[in-house]
PDB file of C-alpha atoms and ligand atoms in Angstrom:
ATOM      1  CA  MET A1071     189.317-222.756  -5.053  1.00  0.00           C
ATOM      2  CA  GLU A1072     191.459-221.365  -7.865  1.00  0.00           C
ATOM      3  CA  ALA A1073     192.792-217.867  -7.188  1.00  0.00           C
ATOM      4  CA  LYS A1074     191.011-216.402 -10.211  1.00  0.00           C
ATOM      5  CA  ASP A1075     187.697-217.606  -8.792  1.00  0.00           C
ATOM      6  CA  ARG A1076     188.165-215.042  -5.991  1.00  0.00           C
ATOM      7  CA  LEU A1077     187.701-212.235  -8.501  1.00  0.00           C
ATOM      8  CA  ILE A1078     184.118-211.005  -8.943  1.00  0.00           C
ATOM      9  CA  VAL A1079     183.587-208.596 -11.827  1.00  0.00           C
ATOM     10  CA  ALA A1080     180.848-206.003 -11.284  1.00  0.00           C
ATOM     11  CA  LEU A1081     178.784-205.893 -14.484  1.00  0.00           C
ATOM     12  CA  ASP A1082     177.990-202.202 -14.021  1.00  0.00           C
ATOM     13  CA  VAL A1083     176.836-201.610 -17.583  1.00  0.00           C
ATOM     14  CA  PRO A1084     173.518-200.192 -18.841  1.00  0.00           C
ATOM     15  CA  THR A1085     172.218-203.015 -21.020  1.00  0.00           C
ATOM     16  CA  VAL A1086     172.125-206.782 -21.252  1.00  0.00           C
ATOM     17  CA  LYS A1087     173.786-206.452 -24.649  1.00  0.00           C
ATOM     18  CA  ALA A1088     176.742-204.565 -23.151  1.00  0.00           C
ATOM     19  CA  ALA A1089     176.984-207.139 -20.364  1.00  0.00           C
ATOM     20  CA  GLU A1090     176.977-210.021 -22.838  1.00  0.00           C
ATOM     21  CA  ALA A1091     179.730-208.344 -24.856  1.00  0.00           C
ATOM     22  CA  MET A1092     181.822-207.854 -21.698  1.00  0.00           C
ATOM     23  CA  ILE A1093     181.333-211.489 -20.631  1.00  0.00           C
ATOM     24  CA  GLU A1094     182.393-212.614 -24.109  1.00  0.00           C
ATOM     25  CA  THR A1095     185.485-210.365 -23.986  1.00  0.00           C
ATOM     26  CA  LEU A1096     186.519-211.618 -20.564  1.00  0.00           C
ATOM     27  CA  GLY A1097     186.082-215.274 -21.552  1.00  0.00           C
ATOM     28  CA  ASP A1098     187.749-217.742 -19.204  1.00  0.00           C
ATOM     29  CA  ALA A1099     189.617-214.971 -17.352  1.00  0.00           C
ATOM     30  CA  VAL A1100     186.547-214.445 -15.123  1.00  0.00           C
ATOM     31  CA  SER A1101     184.248-217.012 -13.520  1.00  0.00           C
ATOM     32  CA  PHE A1102     182.198-214.836 -11.153  1.00  0.00           C
ATOM     33  CA  TYR A1103     179.969-211.834 -11.962  1.00  0.00           C
ATOM     34  CA  LYS A1104     178.074-209.319  -9.863  1.00  0.00           C
ATOM     35  CA  ILE A1105     174.730-207.972 -11.063  1.00  0.00           C
ATOM     36  CA  GLY A1106     173.593-204.801  -9.299  1.00  0.00           C
ATOM     37  CA  TYR A1107     170.727-202.315  -9.617  1.00  0.00           C
ATOM     38  CA  GLN A1108     171.783-200.913 -12.986  1.00  0.00           C
ATOM     39  CA  LEU A1109     171.807-204.188 -14.894  1.00  0.00           C
ATOM     40  CA  ALA A1110     169.133-206.008 -12.850  1.00  0.00           C
ATOM     41  CA  PHE A1111     166.553-203.297 -13.561  1.00  0.00           C
ATOM     42  CA  ALA A1112     167.483-203.318 -17.252  1.00  0.00           C
ATOM     43  CA  GLY A1113     166.545-206.979 -17.734  1.00  0.00           C
ATOM     44  CA  GLY A1114     169.807-208.365 -16.368  1.00  0.00           C
ATOM     45  CA  LEU A1115     168.343-211.032 -14.104  1.00  0.00           C
ATOM     46  CA  GLY A1116     167.762-213.247 -17.148  1.00  0.00           C
ATOM     47  CA  LEU A1117     171.487-213.051 -17.697  1.00  0.00           C
ATOM     48  CA  ALA A1118     172.017-214.616 -14.277  1.00  0.00           C
ATOM     49  CA  ASP A1119     170.356-217.770 -15.483  1.00  0.00           C
ATOM     50  CA  ALA A1120     172.426-217.819 -18.685  1.00  0.00           C
ATOM     51  CA  LEU A1121     175.644-217.316 -16.712  1.00  0.00           C
ATOM     52  CA  VAL A1122     174.846-220.143 -14.324  1.00  0.00           C
ATOM     53  CA  ARG A1123     174.134-222.440 -17.248  1.00  0.00           C
ATOM     54  CA  ALA A1124     177.522-221.437 -18.714  1.00  0.00           C
ATOM     55  CA  ASP A1125     179.183-222.554 -15.459  1.00  0.00           C
ATOM     56  CA  ARG A1126     179.779-219.058 -14.165  1.00  0.00           C
ATOM     57  CA  ARG A1127     178.851-217.898 -10.676  1.00  0.00           C
ATOM     58  CA  VAL A1128     176.558-214.959  -9.984  1.00  0.00           C
ATOM     59  CA  PHE A1129     176.369-212.448  -7.145  1.00  0.00           C
ATOM     60  CA  ILE A1130     173.020-210.626  -7.007  1.00  0.00           C
ATOM     61  CA  ASP A1131     173.765-207.326  -5.258  1.00  0.00           C
ATOM     62  CA  LEU A1132     170.278-205.983  -4.596  1.00  0.00           C
ATOM     63  CA  LYS A1133     170.714-205.324  -0.848  1.00  0.00           C
ATOM     64  CA  LEU A1134     167.275-206.563   0.204  1.00  0.00           C
ATOM     65  CA  HIS A1135     165.459-205.118   3.200  1.00  0.00           C
ATOM     66  CA  ASP A1136     161.730-205.498   3.908  1.00  0.00           C
ATOM     67  CA  ILE A1137     159.430-207.365   6.262  1.00  0.00           C
ATOM     68  CA  GLY A1138     160.634-210.909   6.902  1.00  0.00           C
ATOM     69  CA  ASN A1139     157.981-212.652   4.810  1.00  0.00           C
ATOM     70  CA  THR A1140     158.756-210.517   1.767  1.00  0.00           C
ATOM     71  CA  VAL A1141     162.506-210.962   2.178  1.00  0.00           C
ATOM     72  CA  GLY A1142     162.073-214.717   2.496  1.00  0.00           C
ATOM     73  CA  LYS A1143     159.990-215.007  -0.681  1.00  0.00           C
ATOM     74  CA  GLY A1144     162.487-212.832  -2.564  1.00  0.00           C
ATOM     75  CA  VAL A1145     165.389-214.969  -1.376  1.00  0.00           C
ATOM     76  CA  GLU A1146     163.613-218.138  -2.551  1.00  0.00           C
ATOM     77  CA  SER A1147     163.296-216.613  -6.018  1.00  0.00           C
ATOM     78  CA  VAL A1148     166.958-215.575  -6.101  1.00  0.00           C
ATOM     79  CA  ALA A1149     167.937-219.097  -4.999  1.00  0.00           C
ATOM     80  CA  ARG A1150     165.957-220.486  -7.950  1.00  0.00           C
ATOM     81  CA  LEU A1151     168.047-218.310 -10.298  1.00  0.00           C
ATOM     82  CA  GLY A1152     171.028-220.389  -9.193  1.00  0.00           C
ATOM     83  CA  ALA A1153     172.909-217.389  -7.785  1.00  0.00           C
ATOM     84  CA  THR A1154     175.791-217.966  -5.365  1.00  0.00           C
ATOM     85  CA  PHE A1155     175.695-214.705  -3.378  1.00  0.00           C
ATOM     86  CA  LEU A1156     172.912-212.271  -2.484  1.00  0.00           C
ATOM     87  CA  THR A1157     173.239-209.146  -0.342  1.00  0.00           C
ATOM     88  CA  VAL A1158     170.763-208.033   2.330  1.00  0.00           C
ATOM     89  CA  HIS A1159     171.029-205.150   4.768  1.00  0.00           C
ATOM     90  CA  ALA A1160     172.311-206.479   8.079  1.00  0.00           C
ATOM     91  CA  TYR A1161     169.155-205.927  10.146  1.00  0.00           C
ATOM     92  CA  PRO A1162     168.427-208.901  12.416  1.00  0.00           C
ATOM     93  CA  GLN A1163     164.874-209.583  11.115  1.00  0.00           C
ATOM     94  CA  THR A1164     166.000-209.338   7.524  1.00  0.00           C
ATOM     95  CA  MET A1165     169.026-211.571   8.077  1.00  0.00           C
ATOM     96  CA  ARG A1166     167.001-214.220   9.921  1.00  0.00           C
ATOM     97  CA  ALA A1167     164.401-214.362   7.171  1.00  0.00           C
ATOM     98  CA  ALA A1168     167.052-214.564   4.430  1.00  0.00           C
ATOM     99  CA  VAL A1169     169.082-217.291   6.137  1.00  0.00           C
ATOM    100  CA  GLU A1170     165.953-219.375   6.744  1.00  0.00           C
ATOM    101  CA  ALA A1171     164.753-218.980   3.136  1.00  0.00           C
ATOM    102  CA  ARG A1172     168.067-219.972   1.513  1.00  0.00           C
ATOM    103  CA  LYS A1173     168.122-223.369   3.263  1.00  0.00           C
ATOM    104  CA  GLY A1174     168.468-226.293   0.882  1.00  0.00           C
ATOM    105  CA  SER A1175     169.880-224.115  -1.910  1.00  0.00           C
ATOM    106  CA  GLY A1176     173.407-223.178  -2.909  1.00  0.00           C
ATOM    107  CA  LEU A1177     172.690-219.498  -2.268  1.00  0.00           C
ATOM    108  CA  ARG A1178     174.779-217.746   0.354  1.00  0.00           C
ATOM    109  CA  ILE A1179     173.614-214.555   2.033  1.00  0.00           C
ATOM    110  CA  LEU A1180     175.994-211.633   2.582  1.00  0.00           C
ATOM    111  CA  GLY A1181     175.215-208.840   5.020  1.00  0.00           C
ATOM    112  CA  VAL A1182     175.886-205.180   4.333  1.00  0.00           C
ATOM    113  CA  THR A1183     176.705-203.815   7.803  1.00  0.00           C
ATOM    114  CA  VAL A1184     176.784-200.052   7.197  1.00  0.00           C
ATOM    115  CA  LEU A1185     176.925-198.625   3.677  1.00  0.00           C
ATOM    116  CA  THR A1186     180.427-197.344   3.042  1.00  0.00           C
ATOM    117  CA  SER A1187     179.075-193.987   1.863  1.00  0.00           C
ATOM    118  CA  TYR A1188     177.845-193.317   5.423  1.00  0.00           C
ATOM    119  CA  ASP A1189     179.861-191.452   8.018  1.00  0.00           C
ATOM    120  CA  ASP A1190     178.940-190.787  11.656  1.00  0.00           C
ATOM    121  CA  ALA A1191     176.958-187.656  10.699  1.00  0.00           C
ATOM    122  CA  ASP A1192     174.928-189.586   8.097  1.00  0.00           C
ATOM    123  CA  LEU A1193     174.075-192.197  10.733  1.00  0.00           C
ATOM    124  CA  ALA A1194     172.992-189.480  13.159  1.00  0.00           C
ATOM    125  CA  ALA A1195     170.815-187.929  10.441  1.00  0.00           C
ATOM    126  CA  ALA A1196     169.220-191.349   9.907  1.00  0.00           C
ATOM    127  CA  GLY A1197     168.381-191.551  13.603  1.00  0.00           C
ATOM    128  CA  TYR A1198     171.191-193.732  14.915  1.00  0.00           C
ATOM    129  CA  GLY A1199     173.015-192.780  18.097  1.00  0.00           C
ATOM    130  CA  ARG A1200     176.285-194.540  17.440  1.00  0.00           C
ATOM    131  CA  THR A1201     179.354-194.391  15.277  1.00  0.00           C
ATOM    132  CA  VAL A1202     179.823-196.247  12.015  1.00  0.00           C
ATOM    133  CA  ALA A1203     182.565-198.385  13.591  1.00  0.00           C
ATOM    134  CA  ALA A1204     180.395-199.376  16.567  1.00  0.00           C
ATOM    135  CA  LEU A1205     177.321-200.155  14.454  1.00  0.00           C
ATOM    136  CA  ALA A1206     179.311-202.138  11.865  1.00  0.00           C
ATOM    137  CA  ALA A1207     180.905-204.236  14.617  1.00  0.00           C
ATOM    138  CA  GLU A1208     177.556-204.858  16.322  1.00  0.00           C
ATOM    139  CA  ARG A1209     175.871-205.870  13.078  1.00  0.00           C
ATOM    140  CA  ALA A1210     178.775-208.161  12.146  1.00  0.00           C
ATOM    141  CA  ALA A1211     178.362-209.956  15.482  1.00  0.00           C
ATOM    142  CA  GLN A1212     174.599-210.248  14.926  1.00  0.00           C
ATOM    143  CA  ALA A1213     175.205-211.610  11.422  1.00  0.00           C
ATOM    144  CA  ARG A1214     177.552-214.246  12.837  1.00  0.00           C
ATOM    145  CA  ASP A1215     175.077-215.240  15.580  1.00  0.00           C
ATOM    146  CA  ILE A1216     172.194-215.502  13.094  1.00  0.00           C
ATOM    147  CA  GLY A1217     174.247-217.819  10.853  1.00  0.00           C
ATOM    148  CA  MET A1218     174.793-215.486   7.924  1.00  0.00           C
ATOM    149  CA  ASP A1219     177.220-216.746   5.289  1.00  0.00           C
ATOM    150  CA  GLY A1220     179.307-213.618   4.930  1.00  0.00           C
ATOM    151  CA  LEU A1221     179.706-209.858   4.895  1.00  0.00           C
ATOM    152  CA  VAL A1222     180.448-207.196   2.338  1.00  0.00           C
ATOM    153  CA  CYS A1223     182.993-204.757   3.699  1.00  0.00           C
ATOM    154  CA  SER A1224     185.750-202.435   2.642  1.00  0.00           C
ATOM    155  CA  ALA A1225     189.193-204.053   2.588  1.00  0.00           C
ATOM    156  CA  GLU A1226     190.180-201.643   5.354  1.00  0.00           C
ATOM    157  CA  GLU A1227     187.549-203.166   7.641  1.00  0.00           C
ATOM    158  CA  ALA A1228     188.347-206.765   6.664  1.00  0.00           C
ATOM    159  CA  ALA A1229     190.842-207.559   9.420  1.00  0.00           C
ATOM    160  CA  LYS A1230     188.595-206.122  12.140  1.00  0.00           C
ATOM    161  CA  LEU A1231     185.468-207.853  10.851  1.00  0.00           C
ATOM    162  CA  ARG A1232     187.344-211.140  10.413  1.00  0.00           C
ATOM    163  CA  ALA A1233     188.099-211.062  14.134  1.00  0.00           C
ATOM    164  CA  ILE A1234     184.355-210.727  14.848  1.00  0.00           C
ATOM    165  CA  ALA A1235     183.031-213.034  12.120  1.00  0.00           C
ATOM    166  CA  GLY A1236     185.535-215.847  12.629  1.00  0.00           C
ATOM    167  CA  PRO A1237     187.007-218.033   9.895  1.00  0.00           C
ATOM    168  CA  GLY A1238     183.688-219.491   8.696  1.00  0.00           C
ATOM    169  CA  MET A1239     182.141-216.378   7.128  1.00  0.00           C
ATOM    170  CA  VAL A1240     183.176-215.110   3.719  1.00  0.00           C
ATOM    171  CA  LEU A1241     184.364-211.524   3.417  1.00  0.00           C
ATOM    172  CA  VAL A1242     183.716-209.845   0.078  1.00  0.00           C
ATOM    173  CA  THR A1243     185.426-206.508  -0.534  1.00  0.00           C
ATOM    174  CA  PRO A1244     184.789-203.840  -3.191  1.00  0.00           C
ATOM    175  CA  GLY A1245     186.883-200.682  -3.540  1.00  0.00           C
ATOM    176  CA  ILE A1246     189.766-202.568  -5.147  1.00  0.00           C
ATOM    177  CA  ARG A1247     192.236-200.730  -7.335  1.00  0.00           C
ATOM    178  CA  PRO A1248     195.425-202.170  -8.838  1.00  0.00           C
ATOM    179  CA  ALA A1249     198.422-199.912  -8.174  1.00  0.00           C
ATOM    180  CA  GLY A1250     198.204-196.856 -10.442  1.00  0.00           C
ATOM    181  CA  ALA A1251     194.512-197.284 -11.358  1.00  0.00           C
ATOM    182  CA  GLU A1252     191.992-194.424 -11.219  1.00  0.00           C
ATOM    183  CA  ALA A1253     190.159-194.314  -7.881  1.00  0.00           C
ATOM    184  CA  GLY A1254     186.973-192.849  -9.418  1.00  0.00           C
ATOM    185  CA  ASP A1255     184.467-192.147  -6.621  1.00  0.00           C
ATOM    186  CA  GLN A1256     185.989-194.718  -4.266  1.00  0.00           C
ATOM    187  CA  LYS A1257     187.657-193.020  -1.325  1.00  0.00           C
ATOM    188  CA  ARG A1258     189.062-195.981   0.582  1.00  0.00           C
ATOM    189  CA  ILE A1259     190.836-198.220  -1.888  1.00  0.00           C
ATOM    190  CA  MET A1260     193.233-201.125  -1.597  1.00  0.00           C
ATOM    191  CA  THR A1261     195.228-203.154  -4.107  1.00  0.00           C
ATOM    192  CA  PRO A1262     194.142-206.747  -4.784  1.00  0.00           C
ATOM    193  CA  ALA A1263     197.213-208.098  -2.980  1.00  0.00           C
ATOM    194  CA  ALA A1264     196.642-205.915   0.095  1.00  0.00           C
ATOM    195  CA  ALA A1265     192.961-206.893   0.269  1.00  0.00           C
ATOM    196  CA  ILE A1266     193.819-210.615   0.231  1.00  0.00           C
ATOM    197  CA  ALA A1267     196.491-210.009   2.889  1.00  0.00           C
ATOM    198  CA  ALA A1268     193.862-208.197   5.006  1.00  0.00           C
ATOM    199  CA  GLY A1269     191.681-211.315   4.992  1.00  0.00           C
ATOM    200  CA  ALA A1270     189.283-210.838   2.055  1.00  0.00           C
ATOM    201  CA  ASP A1271     188.019-214.029   0.414  1.00  0.00           C
ATOM    202  CA  TYR A1272     186.538-212.433  -2.711  1.00  0.00           C
ATOM    203  CA  LEU A1273     187.297-209.112  -4.393  1.00  0.00           C
ATOM    204  CA  VAL A1274     184.677-207.138  -6.327  1.00  0.00           C
ATOM    205  CA  VAL A1275     186.197-205.150  -9.186  1.00  0.00           C
ATOM    206  CA  GLY A1276     184.211-202.963 -11.559  1.00  0.00           C
ATOM    207  CA  ARG A1277     185.705-200.071 -13.489  1.00  0.00           C
ATOM    208  CA  PRO A1278     189.362-201.190 -13.401  1.00  0.00           C
ATOM    209  CA  ILE A1279     188.170-204.086 -15.603  1.00  0.00           C
ATOM    210  CA  VAL A1280     184.953-203.064 -17.373  1.00  0.00           C
ATOM    211  CA  ALA A1281     186.238-199.582 -18.281  1.00  0.00           C
ATOM    212  CA  ALA A1282     189.749-200.750 -19.213  1.00  0.00           C
ATOM    213  CA  SER A1283     190.955-200.535 -22.807  1.00  0.00           C
ATOM    214  CA  ASP A1284     191.844-204.242 -22.492  1.00  0.00           C
ATOM    215  CA  PRO A1285     189.367-205.732 -19.984  1.00  0.00           C
ATOM    216  CA  ARG A1286     190.598-209.295 -20.390  1.00  0.00           C
ATOM    217  CA  GLY A1287     194.227-208.236 -19.861  1.00  0.00           C
ATOM    218  CA  ALA A1288     193.201-206.243 -16.769  1.00  0.00           C
ATOM    219  CA  ALA A1289     191.275-209.223 -15.349  1.00  0.00           C
ATOM    220  CA  LEU A1290     194.180-211.608 -15.981  1.00  0.00           C
ATOM    221  CA  ALA A1291     196.603-209.217 -14.274  1.00  0.00           C
ATOM    222  CA  ILE A1292     194.345-208.883 -11.215  1.00  0.00           C
ATOM    223  CA  GLY A1293     193.869-212.667 -11.135  1.00  0.00           C
ATOM    224  CA  ALA A1294     197.641-213.125 -11.161  1.00  0.00           C
ATOM    225  CA  GLU A1295     198.057-210.589  -8.348  1.00  0.00           C
ATOM    226  CA  ILE A1296     195.436-212.428  -6.286  1.00  0.00           C
ATOM    227  CA  ALA A1297     197.179-215.760  -6.930  1.00  0.00           C
ATOM    228  CA  ALA A1298     200.539-214.387  -5.819  1.00  0.00           C
ATOM    229  CA  ALA A1299     198.982-212.893  -2.652  1.00  0.00           C
ATOM    230  CA  VAL A1300     197.226-216.163  -1.793  1.00  0.00           C
ATOM    231  CA  ARG A1301     200.505-218.105  -2.252  1.00  0.00           C
ATOM    232  CA  GLN A1302     202.340-215.584  -0.126  1.00  0.00           C
ATOM    233  CA  GLY A1303     199.673-215.824   2.574  1.00  0.00           C
ATOM    234  CA  ARG A1304     200.011-219.591   2.669  1.00  0.00           C
ATOM    235  CA  THR A1305     203.784-219.498   3.054  1.00  0.00           C
ATOM    236  CA  ALA A1306     203.850-216.523   5.472  1.00  0.00           C
TER     237      ALA A1306
HETATM  238  O1  LIG B2627     183.952-199.766 -10.297  1.00  0.00           O
HETATM  239  P1  LIG B2627     184.246-200.224  -8.904  1.00  0.00           P
HETATM  240  O2  LIG B2627     185.396-201.225  -8.844  1.00  0.00           O
HETATM  241  O3  LIG B2627     184.403-199.094  -7.924  1.00  0.00           O
HETATM  242  O4  LIG B2627     182.921-201.042  -8.506  1.00  0.00           O
HETATM  243  C1  LIG B2627     182.727-201.544  -7.234  1.00  0.00           C
HETATM  244  C2  LIG B2627     181.408-202.255  -7.177  1.00  0.00           C
HETATM  245  O5  LIG B2627     181.178-202.636  -5.834  1.00  0.00           O
HETATM  246  C3  LIG B2627     180.203-201.421  -7.584  1.00  0.00           C
HETATM  247  O6  LIG B2627     179.281-202.322  -8.200  1.00  0.00           O
HETATM  248  C4  LIG B2627     179.661-200.893  -6.284  1.00  0.00           C
HETATM  249  O7  LIG B2627     178.276-200.703  -6.315  1.00  0.00           O
HETATM  250  C5  LIG B2627     179.994-202.037  -5.335  1.00  0.00           C
HETATM  251  N1  LIG B2627     180.123-201.638  -3.941  1.00  0.00           N
HETATM  252  C6  LIG B2627     181.008-200.669  -3.511  1.00  0.00           C
HETATM  253  N2  LIG B2627     181.095-200.346  -2.196  1.00  0.00           N
HETATM  254  C7  LIG B2627     180.315-200.959  -1.312  1.00  0.00           C
HETATM  255  C8  LIG B2627     179.437-201.945  -1.727  1.00  0.00           C
HETATM  256  C9  LIG B2627     179.350-202.261  -3.062  1.00  0.00           C
HETATM  257  O8  LIG B2627     181.743-200.099  -4.305  1.00  0.00           O
HETATM  258  N3  LIG B2627     180.456-200.672  -0.047  1.00  0.00           N
END
């Protein structure tokens, strides 16, 4: 895999038109795009198909969670879009249904262990009697045992989750900020190089690219930082 293919740009824009303009601006600097709630519910799923036909990869970040039959049917539809990654909440029933339904396709299922906006008090309020760290570790182990393809996690958690998940699962990390970039609402951030060093396979980057005055330049710079970190990791 080329280093720049480890960069996933979050198309967090309000319209398909804005997304198309961003994709055009980024050109060959970016080969992988994430479509989340904002764009998907504004007609953006059609864009997934267009991207796949243009030889780009697509990450559908809709964090599915429902009864197994419904999850399975949804996963089959996402697989037909030609997407590469899809997120589901890391509940055992949901993960089992998703893994079963993606068989025979190129779709890989990523588990969201515990949403990064949750702290121990939020978990308690939601009825859980354990800490975020304990629940995330338990769900990562369940994901591994069920045969999930990967996990979404903060770069800070990557090393710990890698130890649980083993080398075969992909780790995808958001909350990436090049040195000097605005954090925005992200509280736990890491540079691209540090995230790769921590064991991330793919980095999700939104605002540092899509809100930059020169998005293509920003993407190329992050791609170069990833490449240098991967080379350094190989020689370390
Ligand atoms: O703009 P920014 O780089 O912060 O965007 C990060 C992207 O990753 C957003 O699409 C956000 O929804 C997503 N994400 C995240 N934290 C998670 C999971 C997903 O920031 N724990």
